[in-house]
CSV table of C-alpha atoms and ligand atoms in Angstrom, one decimal:
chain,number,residue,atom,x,y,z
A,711,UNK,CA,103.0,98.3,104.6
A,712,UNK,CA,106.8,97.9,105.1
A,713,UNK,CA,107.9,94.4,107.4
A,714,UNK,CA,107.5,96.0,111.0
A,715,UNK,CA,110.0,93.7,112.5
A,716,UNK,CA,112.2,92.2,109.7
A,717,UNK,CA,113.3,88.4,110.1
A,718,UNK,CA,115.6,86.8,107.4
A,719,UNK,CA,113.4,85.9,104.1
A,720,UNK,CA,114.3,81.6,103.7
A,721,UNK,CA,111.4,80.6,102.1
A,722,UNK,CA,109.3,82.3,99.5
A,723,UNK,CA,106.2,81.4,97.5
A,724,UNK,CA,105.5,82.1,94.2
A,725,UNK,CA,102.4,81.9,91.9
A,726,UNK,CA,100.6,83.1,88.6
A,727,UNK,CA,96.9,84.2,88.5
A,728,UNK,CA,94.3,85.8,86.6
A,729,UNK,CA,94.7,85.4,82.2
A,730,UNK,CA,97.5,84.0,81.6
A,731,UNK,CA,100.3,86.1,79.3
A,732,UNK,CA,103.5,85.2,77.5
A,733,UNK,CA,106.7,85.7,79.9
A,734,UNK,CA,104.9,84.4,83.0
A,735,UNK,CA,107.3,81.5,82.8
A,736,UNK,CA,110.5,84.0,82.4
A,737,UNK,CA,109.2,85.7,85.7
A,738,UNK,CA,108.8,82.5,87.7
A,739,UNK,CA,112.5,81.7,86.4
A,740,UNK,CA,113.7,85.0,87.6
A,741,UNK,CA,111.9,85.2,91.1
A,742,UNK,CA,113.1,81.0,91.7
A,743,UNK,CA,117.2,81.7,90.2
A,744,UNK,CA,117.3,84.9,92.1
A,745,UNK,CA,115.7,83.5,95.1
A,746,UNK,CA,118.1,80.6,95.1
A,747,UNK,CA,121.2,82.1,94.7
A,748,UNK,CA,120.7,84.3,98.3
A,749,UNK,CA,119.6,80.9,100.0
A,750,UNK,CA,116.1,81.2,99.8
A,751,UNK,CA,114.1,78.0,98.9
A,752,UNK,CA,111.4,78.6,96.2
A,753,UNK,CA,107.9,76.9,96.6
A,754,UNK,CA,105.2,77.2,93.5
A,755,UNK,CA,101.7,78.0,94.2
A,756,UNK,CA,99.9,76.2,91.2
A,757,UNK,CA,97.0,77.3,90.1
A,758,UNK,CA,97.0,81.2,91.9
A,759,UNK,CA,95.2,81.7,94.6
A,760,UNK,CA,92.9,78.6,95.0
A,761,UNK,CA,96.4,76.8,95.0
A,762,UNK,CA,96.9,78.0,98.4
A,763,UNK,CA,93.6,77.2,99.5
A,764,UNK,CA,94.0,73.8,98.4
A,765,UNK,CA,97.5,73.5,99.3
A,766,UNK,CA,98.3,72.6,96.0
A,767,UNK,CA,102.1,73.3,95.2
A,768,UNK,CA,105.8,72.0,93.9
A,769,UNK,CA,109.2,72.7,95.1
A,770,UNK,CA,111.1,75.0,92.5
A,771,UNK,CA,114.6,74.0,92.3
A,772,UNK,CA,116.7,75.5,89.1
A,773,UNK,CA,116.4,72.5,86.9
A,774,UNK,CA,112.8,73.2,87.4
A,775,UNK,CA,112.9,76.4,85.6
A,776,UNK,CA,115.2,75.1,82.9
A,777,UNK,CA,114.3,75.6,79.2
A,778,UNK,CA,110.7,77.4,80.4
A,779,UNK,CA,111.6,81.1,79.3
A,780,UNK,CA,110.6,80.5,75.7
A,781,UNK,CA,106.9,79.1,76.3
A,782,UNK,CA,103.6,80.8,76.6
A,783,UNK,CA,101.4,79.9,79.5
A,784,UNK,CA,102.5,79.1,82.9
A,785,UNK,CA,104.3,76.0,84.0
A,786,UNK,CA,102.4,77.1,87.5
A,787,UNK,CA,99.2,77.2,85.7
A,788,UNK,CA,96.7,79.9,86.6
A,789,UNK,CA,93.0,80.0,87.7
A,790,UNK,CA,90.4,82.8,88.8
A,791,UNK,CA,89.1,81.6,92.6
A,792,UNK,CA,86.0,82.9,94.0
A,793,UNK,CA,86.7,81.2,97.2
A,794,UNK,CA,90.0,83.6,97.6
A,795,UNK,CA,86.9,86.3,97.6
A,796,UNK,CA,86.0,85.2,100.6
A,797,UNK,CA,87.4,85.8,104.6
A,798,UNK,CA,86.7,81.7,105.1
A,799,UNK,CA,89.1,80.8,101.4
A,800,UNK,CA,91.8,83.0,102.5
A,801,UNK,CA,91.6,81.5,105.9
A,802,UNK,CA,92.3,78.5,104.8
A,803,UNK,CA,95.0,80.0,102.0
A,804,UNK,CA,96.8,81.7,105.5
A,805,UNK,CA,96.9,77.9,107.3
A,806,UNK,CA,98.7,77.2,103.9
A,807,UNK,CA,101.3,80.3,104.4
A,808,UNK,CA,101.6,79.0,107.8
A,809,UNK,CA,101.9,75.4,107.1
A,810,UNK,CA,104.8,76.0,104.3
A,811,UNK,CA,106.4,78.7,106.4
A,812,UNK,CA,106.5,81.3,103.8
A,813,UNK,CA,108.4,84.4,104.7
A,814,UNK,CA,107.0,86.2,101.8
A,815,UNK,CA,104.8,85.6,98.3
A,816,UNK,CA,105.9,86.8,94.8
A,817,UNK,CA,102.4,87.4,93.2
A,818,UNK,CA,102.4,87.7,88.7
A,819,UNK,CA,99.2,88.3,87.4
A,820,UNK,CA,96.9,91.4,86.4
A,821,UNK,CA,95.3,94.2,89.6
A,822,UNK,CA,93.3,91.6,90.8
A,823,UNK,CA,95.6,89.3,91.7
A,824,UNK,CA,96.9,92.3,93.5
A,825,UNK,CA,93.7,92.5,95.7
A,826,UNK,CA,93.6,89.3,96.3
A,827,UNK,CA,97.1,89.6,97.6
A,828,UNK,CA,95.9,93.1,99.4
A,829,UNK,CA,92.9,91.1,100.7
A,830,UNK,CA,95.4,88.4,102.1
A,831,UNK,CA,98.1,90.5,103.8
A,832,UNK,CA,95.3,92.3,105.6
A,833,UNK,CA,93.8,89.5,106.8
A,834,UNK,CA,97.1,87.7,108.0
A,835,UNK,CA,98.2,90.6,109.7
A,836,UNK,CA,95.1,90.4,112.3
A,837,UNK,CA,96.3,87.1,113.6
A,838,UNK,CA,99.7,89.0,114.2
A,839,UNK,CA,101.4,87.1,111.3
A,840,UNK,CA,103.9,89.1,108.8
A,841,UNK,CA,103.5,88.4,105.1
A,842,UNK,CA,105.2,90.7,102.5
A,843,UNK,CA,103.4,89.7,98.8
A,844,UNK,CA,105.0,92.0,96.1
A,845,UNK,CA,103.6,92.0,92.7
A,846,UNK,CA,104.5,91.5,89.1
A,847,UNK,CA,102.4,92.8,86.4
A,848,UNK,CA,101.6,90.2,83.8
A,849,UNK,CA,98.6,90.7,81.4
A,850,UNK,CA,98.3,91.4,77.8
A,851,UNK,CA,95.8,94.0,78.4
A,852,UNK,CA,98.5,96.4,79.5
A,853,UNK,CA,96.1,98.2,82.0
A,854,UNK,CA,97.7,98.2,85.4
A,855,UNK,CA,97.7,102.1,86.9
A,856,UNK,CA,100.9,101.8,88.3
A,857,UNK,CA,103.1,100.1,85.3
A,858,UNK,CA,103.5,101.9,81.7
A,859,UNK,CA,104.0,98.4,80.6
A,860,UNK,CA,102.8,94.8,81.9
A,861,UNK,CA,104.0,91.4,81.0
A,862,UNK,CA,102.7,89.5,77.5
A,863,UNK,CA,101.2,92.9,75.8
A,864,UNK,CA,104.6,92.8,73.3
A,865,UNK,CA,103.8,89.0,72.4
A,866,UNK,CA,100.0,89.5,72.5
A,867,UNK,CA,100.0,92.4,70.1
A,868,UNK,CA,102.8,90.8,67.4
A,869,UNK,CA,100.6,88.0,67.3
A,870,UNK,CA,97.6,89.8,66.5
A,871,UNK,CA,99.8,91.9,64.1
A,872,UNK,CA,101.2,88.7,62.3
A,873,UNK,CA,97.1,87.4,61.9
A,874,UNK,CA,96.1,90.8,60.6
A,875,UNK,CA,98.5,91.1,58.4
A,876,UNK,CA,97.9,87.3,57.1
A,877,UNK,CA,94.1,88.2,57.1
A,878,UNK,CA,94.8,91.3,54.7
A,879,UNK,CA,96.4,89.3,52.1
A,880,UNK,CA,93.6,87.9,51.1
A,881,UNK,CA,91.1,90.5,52.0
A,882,UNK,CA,93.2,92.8,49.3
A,883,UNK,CA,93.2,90.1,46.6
A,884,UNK,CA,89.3,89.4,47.0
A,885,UNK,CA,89.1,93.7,48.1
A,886,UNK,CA,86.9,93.1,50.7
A,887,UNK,CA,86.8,94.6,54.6
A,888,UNK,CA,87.5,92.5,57.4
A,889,UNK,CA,86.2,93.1,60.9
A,890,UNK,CA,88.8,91.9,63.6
A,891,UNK,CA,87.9,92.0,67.4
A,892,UNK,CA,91.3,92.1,69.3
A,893,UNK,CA,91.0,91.3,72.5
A,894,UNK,CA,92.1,93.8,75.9
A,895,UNK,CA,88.6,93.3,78.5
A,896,UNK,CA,87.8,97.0,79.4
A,897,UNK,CA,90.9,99.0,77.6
A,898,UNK,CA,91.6,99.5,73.9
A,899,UNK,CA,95.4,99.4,74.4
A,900,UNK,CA,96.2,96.7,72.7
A,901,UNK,CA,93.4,97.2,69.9
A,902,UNK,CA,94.8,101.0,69.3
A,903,UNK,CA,98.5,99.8,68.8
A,904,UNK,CA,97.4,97.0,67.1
A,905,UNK,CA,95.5,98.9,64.5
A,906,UNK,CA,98.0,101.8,64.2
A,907,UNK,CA,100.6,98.9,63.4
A,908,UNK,CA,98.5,97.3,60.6
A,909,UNK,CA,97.7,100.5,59.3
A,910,UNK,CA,93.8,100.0,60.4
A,911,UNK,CA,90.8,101.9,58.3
A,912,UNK,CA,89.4,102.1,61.8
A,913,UNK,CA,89.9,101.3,65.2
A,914,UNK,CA,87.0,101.2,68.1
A,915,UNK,CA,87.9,101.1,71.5
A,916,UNK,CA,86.3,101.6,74.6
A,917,UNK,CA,87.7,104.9,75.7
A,918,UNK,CA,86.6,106.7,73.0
A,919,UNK,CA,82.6,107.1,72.3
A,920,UNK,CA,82.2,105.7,69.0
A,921,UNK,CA,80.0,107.7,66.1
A,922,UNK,CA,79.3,104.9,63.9
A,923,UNK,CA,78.8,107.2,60.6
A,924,UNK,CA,81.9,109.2,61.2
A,925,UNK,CA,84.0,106.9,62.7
A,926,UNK,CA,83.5,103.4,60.9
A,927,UNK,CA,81.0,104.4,58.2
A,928,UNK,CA,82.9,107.7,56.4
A,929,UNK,CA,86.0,106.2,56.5
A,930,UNK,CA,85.4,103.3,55.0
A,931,UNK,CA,84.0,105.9,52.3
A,932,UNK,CA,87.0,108.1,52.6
A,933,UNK,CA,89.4,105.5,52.1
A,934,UNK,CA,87.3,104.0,48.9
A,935,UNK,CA,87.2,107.3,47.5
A,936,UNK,CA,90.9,107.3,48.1
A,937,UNK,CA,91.5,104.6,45.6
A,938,UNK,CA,91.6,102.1,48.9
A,939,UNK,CA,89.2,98.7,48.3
A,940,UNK,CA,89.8,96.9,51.4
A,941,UNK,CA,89.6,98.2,54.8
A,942,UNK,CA,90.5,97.1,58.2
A,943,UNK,CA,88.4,97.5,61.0
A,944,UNK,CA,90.0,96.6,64.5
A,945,UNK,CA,87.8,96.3,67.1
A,946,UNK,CA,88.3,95.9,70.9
A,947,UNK,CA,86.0,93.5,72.7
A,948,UNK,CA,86.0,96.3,75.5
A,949,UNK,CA,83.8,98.4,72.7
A,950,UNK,CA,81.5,95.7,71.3
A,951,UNK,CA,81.0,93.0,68.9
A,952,UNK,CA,82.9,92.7,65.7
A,953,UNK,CA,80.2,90.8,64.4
A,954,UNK,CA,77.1,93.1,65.2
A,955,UNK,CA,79.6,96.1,63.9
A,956,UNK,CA,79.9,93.8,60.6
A,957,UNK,CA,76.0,93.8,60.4
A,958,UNK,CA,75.9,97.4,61.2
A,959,UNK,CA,78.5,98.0,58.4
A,960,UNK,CA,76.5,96.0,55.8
A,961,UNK,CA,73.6,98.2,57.1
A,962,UNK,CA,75.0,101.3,55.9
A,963,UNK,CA,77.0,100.6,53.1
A,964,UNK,CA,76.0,97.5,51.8
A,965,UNK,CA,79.5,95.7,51.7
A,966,UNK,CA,79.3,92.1,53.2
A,967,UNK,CA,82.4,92.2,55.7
A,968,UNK,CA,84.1,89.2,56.7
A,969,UNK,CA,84.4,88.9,60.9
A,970,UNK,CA,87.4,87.5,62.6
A,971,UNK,CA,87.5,87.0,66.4
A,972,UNK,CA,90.8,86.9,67.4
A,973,UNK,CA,90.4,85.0,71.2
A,974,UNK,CA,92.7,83.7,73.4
A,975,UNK,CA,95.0,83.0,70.4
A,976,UNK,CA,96.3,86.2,71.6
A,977,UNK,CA,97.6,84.7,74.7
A,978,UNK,CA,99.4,82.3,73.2
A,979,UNK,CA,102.8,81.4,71.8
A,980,UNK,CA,106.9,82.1,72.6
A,981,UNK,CA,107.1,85.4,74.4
A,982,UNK,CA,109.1,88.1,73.0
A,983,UNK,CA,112.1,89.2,73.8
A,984,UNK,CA,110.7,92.8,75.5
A,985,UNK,CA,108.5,90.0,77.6
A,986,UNK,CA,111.3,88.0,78.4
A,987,UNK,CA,113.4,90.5,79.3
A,988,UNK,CA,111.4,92.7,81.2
A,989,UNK,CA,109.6,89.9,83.2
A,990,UNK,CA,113.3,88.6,83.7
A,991,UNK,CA,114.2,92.0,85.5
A,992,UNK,CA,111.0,92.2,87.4
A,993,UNK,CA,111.2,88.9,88.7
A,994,UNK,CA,114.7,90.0,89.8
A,995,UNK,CA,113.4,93.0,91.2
A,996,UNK,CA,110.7,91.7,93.1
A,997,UNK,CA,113.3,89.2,95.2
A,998,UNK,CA,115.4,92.3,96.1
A,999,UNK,CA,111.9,94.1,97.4
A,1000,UNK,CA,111.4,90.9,99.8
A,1001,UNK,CA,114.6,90.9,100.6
A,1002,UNK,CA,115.0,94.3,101.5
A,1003,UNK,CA,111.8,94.2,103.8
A,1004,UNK,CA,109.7,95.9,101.8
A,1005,UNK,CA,106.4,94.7,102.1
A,1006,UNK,CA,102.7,95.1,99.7
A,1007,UNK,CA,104.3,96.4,96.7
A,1008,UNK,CA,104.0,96.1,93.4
A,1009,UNK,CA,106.8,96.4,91.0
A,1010,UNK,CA,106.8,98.4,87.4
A,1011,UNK,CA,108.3,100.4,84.9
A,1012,UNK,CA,108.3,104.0,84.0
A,1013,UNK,CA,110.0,105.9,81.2
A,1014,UNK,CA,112.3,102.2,80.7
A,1015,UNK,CA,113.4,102.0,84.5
A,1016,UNK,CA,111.6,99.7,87.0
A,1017,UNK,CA,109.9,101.1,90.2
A,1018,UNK,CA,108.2,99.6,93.0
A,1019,UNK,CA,104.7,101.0,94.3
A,1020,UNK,CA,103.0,100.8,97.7
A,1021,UNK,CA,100.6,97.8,96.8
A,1022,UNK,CA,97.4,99.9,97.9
A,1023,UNK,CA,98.6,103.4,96.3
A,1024,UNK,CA,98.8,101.6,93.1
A,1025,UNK,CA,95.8,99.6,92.7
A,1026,UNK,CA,94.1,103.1,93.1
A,1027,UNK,CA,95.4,104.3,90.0
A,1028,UNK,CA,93.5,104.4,87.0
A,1029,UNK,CA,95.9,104.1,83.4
A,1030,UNK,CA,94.8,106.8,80.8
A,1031,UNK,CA,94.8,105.5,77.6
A,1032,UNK,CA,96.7,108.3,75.2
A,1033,UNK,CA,94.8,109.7,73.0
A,1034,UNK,CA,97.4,111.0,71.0
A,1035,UNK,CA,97.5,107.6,69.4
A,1036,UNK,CA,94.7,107.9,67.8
A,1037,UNK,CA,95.3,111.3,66.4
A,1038,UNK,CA,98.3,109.7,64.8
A,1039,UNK,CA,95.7,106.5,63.4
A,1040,UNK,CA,93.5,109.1,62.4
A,1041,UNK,CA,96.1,110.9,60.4
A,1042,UNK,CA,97.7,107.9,58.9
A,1043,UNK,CA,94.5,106.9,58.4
A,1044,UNK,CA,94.1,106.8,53.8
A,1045,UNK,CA,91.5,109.2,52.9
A,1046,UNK,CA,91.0,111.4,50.1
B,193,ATP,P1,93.7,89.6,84.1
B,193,ATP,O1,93.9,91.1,84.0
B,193,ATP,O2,94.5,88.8,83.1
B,193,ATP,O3,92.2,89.2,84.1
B,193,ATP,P2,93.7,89.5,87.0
B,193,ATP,O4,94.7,89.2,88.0
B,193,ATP,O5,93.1,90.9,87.0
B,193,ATP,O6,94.3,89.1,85.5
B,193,ATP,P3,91.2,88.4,88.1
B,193,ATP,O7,90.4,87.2,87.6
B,193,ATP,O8,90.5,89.7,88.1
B,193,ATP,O9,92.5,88.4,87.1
B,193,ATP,O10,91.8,88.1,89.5
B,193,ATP,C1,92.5,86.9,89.8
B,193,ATP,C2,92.1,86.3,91.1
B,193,ATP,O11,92.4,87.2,92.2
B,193,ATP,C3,90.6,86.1,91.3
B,193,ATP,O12,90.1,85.0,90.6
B,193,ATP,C4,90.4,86.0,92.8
B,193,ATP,O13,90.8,84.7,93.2
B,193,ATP,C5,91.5,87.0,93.2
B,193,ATP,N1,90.8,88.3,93.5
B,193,ATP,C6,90.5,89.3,92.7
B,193,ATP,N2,89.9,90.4,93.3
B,193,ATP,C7,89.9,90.0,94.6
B,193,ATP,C8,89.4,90.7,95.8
B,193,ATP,N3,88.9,91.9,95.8
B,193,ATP,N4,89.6,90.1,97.0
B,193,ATP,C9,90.2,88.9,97.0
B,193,ATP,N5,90.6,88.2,96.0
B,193,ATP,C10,90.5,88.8,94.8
């Protein structure tokens, strides 16, 4: 939904919602200097939507944004609001709109901040008010439909990388097998290039059904009879418990692995420069779309370049993970 009758864009607000992901603060920093330097004053939304049900926000100036673009988090800081579910919560978040004067919302955060923001132009748009929300994708998971790539999946997965490798030291000097759950909700993205980058034994994820014997059990085998006495086994928490699989593996084979839940440590840390920079241009890019009138959209990248998507086309794509991935984990993967 394109702005029916465009008016000049002065005021603009801007939030982060859902998980949190490394670069979120190099977004904000790009949507609040760009903004700026066309005139248009900046207000943060803390705390994503229930921040503008609460009317609960802070004027974003550029000193504000200074020295933010090498932290983790969110200097907005973000929450999941079951209010904003609701017609009455967003009724309240649309006096807020009103109240602030907001020509226009930048929105970073994972598809359901995007249905919130859906949920919100919909309903603003019956009391005959205009407001354009455009979107920027920021989640490690890495599974937004519309986006080959979203915001904090680089820093997410070279942190899980640098633990796994630290993790293998030992487990090769005591030649044992380590069970790591990575994390990535309902999508094995970040679990499959995780393990193909550590050189993984195994690697369950949720798009793939997983044959216990063949796919943990015999290669664990393979790899022993290969000469190979430690193994990696990267789980995602989309496809079950590292520590049940650790049971199950002592089960079968007897060896007594050692389980390591990676968590929300994941999230955290200095983003890396493909999260800076890309959440950079996004944020960029999402200023031009509200400026240009373009309403409901969300904004992403394909083969390198960055595109922008009707809001409600978008959220009704699904992302395929590649399977060719795991051919190339399976073939890397040392065996006899
Ligand atoms: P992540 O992928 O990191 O979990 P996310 O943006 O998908 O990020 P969610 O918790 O799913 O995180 O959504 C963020 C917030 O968006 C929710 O807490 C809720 O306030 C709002 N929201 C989600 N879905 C809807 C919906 N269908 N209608 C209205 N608001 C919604």
């Amino acid at each position: 939904m394109d702005n029916p009758n465009p008016k000049p864009i002065k005021r603009i607000g801007v939030l982060t919602s859902g998980g949190d992901a490394p670069g979120m603060n190099a977004a904000v920093r790009a949507v609040v200097r760009t903004a700026l330097k066309q005139g248009i004053e900046c207000v943060g939304i803390r705390r994503g939507w229930s921040g503008l049900i609460n009317t609960d926000f802070m004027r974003l100036d550029n000193s504000s944004v200074s020295h933010i673009m090498n932290k983790g988090g969110t200097i907005l800081y973000t929450a999941r609001c079951m209010e904003f579910m609701t017609r009455e919560g967003r009724e309240k978040a649309i006096a807020t709109c009103k109240m602030l004067g907001l020509d226009g919302i930048v929105a970073i955060g994972g598809d359901g901040t995007f249905r919130g923001a859906l949920a919100l132009t919909r309903q603003i748009a019956e009391s005959g008010y205009y407001l354009p929300v455009v979107g920027i994708p920021a989640t490690i998971d890495n599974d937004i439909g519309c986006s080959n790539y979203t915001i904090g999946f680089d820093t997410a997965a070279n942190t899980a990388i640098e633990c796994i490798d630290k993790l293998r030291d030992t487990m090769q000097s005591h030649e044992r097998c380590s069970v790591v759950e990575v994390m990535g909700r309902h999508a094995g993205f970040l679990a499959l290039y995780v393990g193909i980058s550590v050189g993984a034994t195994a690697v369950l994820i949720p798009e793939r059904e997983v044959d216990f014997e063949q796919d943990v059990v015999e290669k664990i085998r393979r790899a022993r009879l290969g000469g190979t006495t430690h193994f990696m086994v990267v789980v995602a928490e989309g496809a079950g418990s590292a520590v049940e699989i650790g049971k199950q593996i002592h089960e079968a084979i007897g060896i007594d692995p050692r389980v390591t839940v990676l968590g929300h440590i994941q999230r955290g840390g200095a983003p890396t420069g493909r999260d800076r920079e890309t959440a950079s241009r996004m944020g960029y890019e999402a200023v031009q779309a509200l400026l240009s009138g373009k309403g409901n959209r969300i904004i992403g990248t394909k083969a390198g370049a960055l595109t922008d998507m009707d809001m409600e086309e978008a959220l009704a794509m699904e992302k395929k993970l590649e399977m060719y991935r795991y051919e190339v984990l399976e073939a890397l993967t040392p065996g006899i």
